[in-house]
Every structure is written in structure tokens, then in C-alpha cells.
Amino acid sequence: AQRVTQPEKLLSVFKGAPVELKCNYSYSGSPELFWYVQYSRQRLQLLLRHISRESIKGFTADLNKGETSFHLKKPFAQEEDSAMYYCGLKPQGAQKLVFGQGTRLTINP
Amino acid sequence: ETGVTQSPTHLIKTRGQQVTLRCSSQSGHNTVSWYQQALGQGPQFIFQYYREEENGRGNFPPRFSGLQFPNYSSELNVNALELDDSALYLCASSYTLDRDGYTFGSGTRLTVV
């Protein structure tokens, strides 16, 4: 079975500090990993996916198959980064996303 | 409107009743998925439709059923509602079956009393 774990339900950092949102997964095959973000009163939207290896809004995430992790990082947090973040896994050949429980990130001024 | 739209936004039903939720896919998208998001949880996959056929199903009982129409809009039907069905129901559309992220709607908040 596939499983995504986000160990922190809440994370609070100061503006300008580095931020790391943890995501660990359990899956025996080759997954596709995603990060989705939900800003206040907005819909869930794709932030980035591991296959594109891009940086969006200063965020990056590297897939570590050895540690089965896909942590989301940003070197300098901004107040507008405050949001709910969900890590998602798409099993190979499957038509679904398996989400973690989410982490609520709060950036303090 | 080019995004994913869902209706209604809020709904209150009584246990045992039936409910139909609706979703209009983003223009150009031919695949639609439905997710259930209970309070404090991440979204859980219910099922997906591609070209009007069910194309994958999560761990939900048969009383959860769906339809996709030729214009790629979709319905989620839930029969014999239970209190635990209270949740936010999200619709997500995409163009291809693989490799793309999904565009989510704002959801329908269903409360079963």
C-alpha cells in the first residue's frame, strides 16, 4: 500500500528564516511526487513536481529514494508563504494521488 | 470560466438521503477525479473518469458512484448517506492520464445530520 506521511501538522518560522516541510512516503515502485499548496480561501493548487526539477516561488524539493523522502525547502521564508501544504504521491501506472495529512505553515513577521 | 467549477458550494443532507455533486472540468481537460477531504485530513481519492469510463477507484463503497458526460463535466452521487460522509468533496481535472498535475475545484462542503 502507498502512504504519505507529513510528520508536522503545524510549522511556524520567522520571515527570512529557512523553512523545510517534511514528506516521507512508502511505496515499493517508482513514484511521482508532488507538492500542492492551499492559500487562505483559495483552492488547492500544484506547487511543484519532482519530475520537472524546477523551483517555484523559491521552493525546491528533491526526491531521495534512499530515504523515501521529498522534503520541500525554501532558504528565506516570506509572509505570503503562509498556507497549507500537501505532499502527494502518484503510484506508477495508477490514476490517483495519495496525499499526506498536510502541514500548516505560518510565517511570522 | 476556464477553471474547475463545482456546485453547490455547501449542502446539508439527512442521514439515509442521496446527494449529487457536480463538477465542470477546466477547458481542454478530459479526465476528472473526485476526492473526499475530511476535516484535518488530506484529500482521499474516490475515483477517476476518462472519456466517460471509470478509470480507477479508491477504497470507497459502491454507494459512491459517478458519471462523466461527453462535455467532460462530471457528477458524484452518494446514496444512503452516513454521518461520516460529512466532508469537503473536491473535483480535479487534467488533460492526460499521466505525468500532469491536476487542477482542483474549490469543493463542495457536505454536512450529513
Coordinates of C-alpha atoms in Angstrom, one line a residue:
Chain A
A1 CA 0.0 0.0 0.0
Q2 CA 1.1 3.5 -0.6
R3 CA 1.4 6.0 2.2
V4 CA 2.5 9.6 2.5
T5 CA 3.5 11.0 5.9
Q6 CA 3.9 14.6 6.8
P7 CA 5.1 14.5 10.4
E8 CA 4.4 18.1 11.2
K9 CA 0.8 19.3 11.3
L10 CA 1.9 22.8 12.2
L11 CA 5.1 24.6 11.4
S12 CA 5.9 28.2 12.4
V13 CA 9.0 30.1 11.3
F14 CA 10.1 33.8 11.2
K15 CA 10.2 35.7 7.9
G16 CA 13.6 35.4 6.3
A17 CA 14.4 32.1 8.0
P18 CA 14.8 28.9 6.1
V19 CA 11.9 26.5 6.0
E20 CA 11.7 22.8 5.4
L21 CA 8.4 20.9 5.2
K22 CA 9.0 17.1 5.6
C23 CA 7.4 14.5 3.5
N24 CA 8.1 10.7 3.7
Y25 CA 6.5 8.1 1.6
S26 CA 6.0 4.4 1.5
Y27 CA 5.9 2.8 -2.0
S28 CA 7.8 0.0 -3.5
G29 CA 7.8 1.2 -7.1
S30 CA 8.9 4.4 -8.8
P31 CA 6.5 7.2 -7.6
E32 CA 5.9 10.6 -8.9
L33 CA 5.9 13.1 -6.1
F34 CA 4.1 16.4 -5.9
W35 CA 3.7 19.3 -3.6
Y36 CA 0.3 21.1 -3.5
V37 CA -0.4 24.3 -1.7
Q38 CA -3.6 25.9 -0.5
Y39 CA -3.5 29.6 0.4
S40 CA -6.2 31.1 2.6
R41 CA -9.7 31.0 0.9
Q42 CA -8.1 29.6 -2.3
R43 CA -8.3 26.2 -3.9
L44 CA -5.6 23.5 -3.8
Q45 CA -3.0 24.2 -6.5
L46 CA 0.1 22.5 -7.7
L47 CA 3.3 23.9 -6.4
L48 CA 5.9 21.6 -7.9
R49 CA 6.5 18.1 -9.0
H50 CA 9.7 16.1 -8.8
I51 CA 10.0 15.2 -12.5
S52 CA 10.2 18.9 -13.5
R53 CA 13.0 19.6 -11.0
E54 CA 12.0 23.3 -11.0
S55 CA 11.9 26.0 -8.4
I56 CA 8.6 27.6 -7.9
K57 CA 8.2 30.7 -5.7
G58 CA 11.7 29.9 -4.3
F59 CA 10.7 26.4 -3.2
T60 CA 12.6 23.3 -4.2
A61 CA 12.1 19.6 -3.4
D62 CA 14.4 16.8 -4.1
L63 CA 13.3 13.2 -4.3
N64 CA 15.6 11.0 -2.1
K65 CA 14.7 7.4 -2.9
G66 CA 17.1 6.0 -0.3
E67 CA 15.4 7.9 2.5
T68 CA 12.0 7.8 0.7
S69 CA 11.6 11.5 1.3
F70 CA 10.5 14.5 -0.7
H71 CA 11.1 17.4 1.6
L72 CA 10.1 20.9 0.5
K73 CA 12.6 23.7 1.2
K74 CA 12.9 27.4 0.9
P75 CA 16.0 29.3 2.0
F76 CA 14.2 32.5 3.0
A77 CA 10.6 32.4 4.0
Q78 CA 8.2 35.1 3.1
E79 CA 4.9 36.0 4.8
E80 CA 3.0 35.1 1.7
D81 CA 4.2 31.6 2.0
S82 CA 1.8 31.0 4.9
A83 CA -0.5 28.3 3.7
M84 CA -1.5 24.6 3.9
Y85 CA 1.0 22.3 2.1
Y86 CA 0.2 18.8 1.0
C87 CA 2.6 16.3 -0.3
G88 CA 1.2 13.9 -2.8
L89 CA 2.4 10.6 -4.4
K90 CA 1.2 9.2 -7.7
P91 CA 1.9 5.4 -7.9
Q92 CA 3.3 4.2 -11.2
G93 CA 0.5 3.4 -13.7
A94 CA -2.2 4.5 -11.2
Q95 CA -4.7 7.2 -11.7
K96 CA -4.8 8.7 -8.3
L97 CA -2.9 10.9 -5.9
V98 CA -2.2 9.8 -2.4
F99 CA -1.9 12.8 -0.1
G100 CA -0.4 13.3 3.3
Q101 CA -2.3 15.0 6.1
G102 CA -0.9 18.3 5.3
T103 CA 1.3 20.9 7.1
R104 CA 0.1 24.3 8.1
L105 CA 3.0 26.7 7.6
T106 CA 2.8 30.1 9.3
I107 CA 5.4 32.7 8.6
N108 CA 5.7 35.2 11.5
P109 CA 6.8 38.8 10.7
Chain B
E1 CA -14.6 30.4 -16.7
T2 CA -11.6 28.3 -17.5
G3 CA -11.0 26.7 -14.1
V4 CA -12.8 23.8 -12.4
T5 CA -16.1 24.8 -11.0
Q6 CA -18.1 22.8 -8.5
S7 CA -21.7 23.1 -7.4
P8 CA -23.2 23.5 -4.9
T9 CA -20.6 25.1 -2.6
H10 CA -22.4 23.9 0.6
L11 CA -25.0 21.3 1.2
I12 CA -26.8 19.8 4.2
K13 CA -28.4 16.4 4.0
T14 CA -30.0 14.0 6.4
R15 CA -28.6 10.5 7.1
G16 CA -30.0 8.0 4.6
Q17 CA -30.6 10.5 1.8
Q18 CA -28.9 10.7 -1.5
V19 CA -26.8 13.5 -2.9
T20 CA -25.5 14.6 -6.3
L21 CA -22.5 16.9 -6.6
R22 CA -21.4 18.4 -9.9
C23 CA -18.2 19.5 -11.5
S24 CA -17.3 21.3 -14.7
S25 CA -13.8 20.5 -15.8
Q26 CA -11.2 23.0 -17.0
S27 CA -11.5 23.7 -20.7
G28 CA -9.5 21.2 -22.7
H29 CA -9.3 18.6 -19.8
N30 CA -10.7 15.2 -20.5
T31 CA -10.0 13.4 -17.1
V32 CA -11.8 14.1 -13.9
S33 CA -11.1 12.8 -10.4
W34 CA -13.0 13.1 -7.2
Y35 CA -11.5 13.3 -3.7
Q36 CA -13.0 13.3 -0.2
Q37 CA -11.3 15.5 2.4
A38 CA -12.4 15.0 5.9
L39 CA -11.6 17.8 8.5
G40 CA -7.9 17.9 9.3
Q41 CA -7.0 15.3 6.7
G42 CA -5.5 15.3 3.2
P43 CA -7.8 14.5 0.2
Q44 CA -8.6 10.8 -0.4
F45 CA -9.1 9.5 -3.9
I46 CA -12.6 8.3 -4.6
F47 CA -12.4 7.6 -8.4
Q48 CA -11.4 8.9 -11.7
Y49 CA -13.2 9.1 -15.1
Y50 CA -11.6 9.3 -18.5
R51 CA -13.7 9.5 -21.7
E52 CA -16.8 8.7 -19.7
E53 CA -15.4 5.5 -18.2
E54 CA -14.3 4.8 -14.6
N55 CA -10.6 4.6 -14.8
G56 CA -9.5 3.9 -11.2
R57 CA -11.2 3.7 -7.9
G58 CA -10.1 4.2 -4.3
N59 CA -11.3 2.4 -1.2
F60 CA -14.9 3.7 -1.2
P61 CA -18.1 1.6 -1.1
P62 CA -20.3 1.2 -4.2
R63 CA -22.8 3.7 -2.8
F64 CA -20.3 6.3 -4.1
S65 CA -20.8 6.4 -7.9
G66 CA -20.1 8.8 -10.6
L67 CA -20.6 9.9 -14.2
Q68 CA -18.7 11.8 -16.8
F69 CA -20.5 13.4 -19.7
P70 CA -19.4 14.0 -23.3
N71 CA -18.5 17.6 -22.4
Y72 CA -16.2 16.2 -19.7
S73 CA -18.3 17.5 -16.8
S74 CA -18.9 15.1 -14.0
E75 CA -21.2 14.1 -11.2
L76 CA -20.5 12.3 -7.9
N77 CA -23.5 10.5 -6.4
V78 CA -23.6 9.2 -2.9
N79 CA -26.5 7.0 -1.7
A80 CA -27.6 6.1 1.8
L81 CA -25.7 9.0 3.3
E82 CA -23.9 8.3 6.6
L83 CA -22.7 10.9 9.2
D84 CA -19.1 10.0 8.3
D85 CA -19.7 11.2 4.7
S86 CA -19.6 14.7 6.0
A87 CA -16.5 16.2 4.3
L88 CA -15.3 18.5 1.6
Y89 CA -15.6 16.9 -1.8
L90 CA -13.0 18.0 -4.4
C91 CA -13.1 17.6 -8.1
A92 CA -9.9 17.7 -10.1
S93 CA -9.4 17.7 -13.8
S94 CA -6.4 17.1 -16.1
Y95 CA -5.6 16.6 -19.7
T96 CA -3.6 13.5 -19.8
L97 CA -3.7 10.4 -17.7
D98 CA -0.1 10.6 -16.6
R99 CA 2.6 13.0 -15.5
D100 CA 0.5 16.1 -15.2
G101 CA -0.7 17.7 -12.0
Y102 CA -4.4 18.2 -11.5
T103 CA -6.5 21.4 -11.4
F104 CA -8.7 21.4 -8.4
G105 CA -12.1 23.0 -7.8
S106 CA -13.0 24.8 -4.6
G107 CA -15.0 21.9 -3.4
T108 CA -18.5 21.2 -2.1
R109 CA -18.9 21.1 1.7
L110 CA -21.3 18.3 2.5
T111 CA -22.8 18.0 6.0
V112 CA -24.8 15.0 6.9
V113 CA -27.0 15.4 10.0

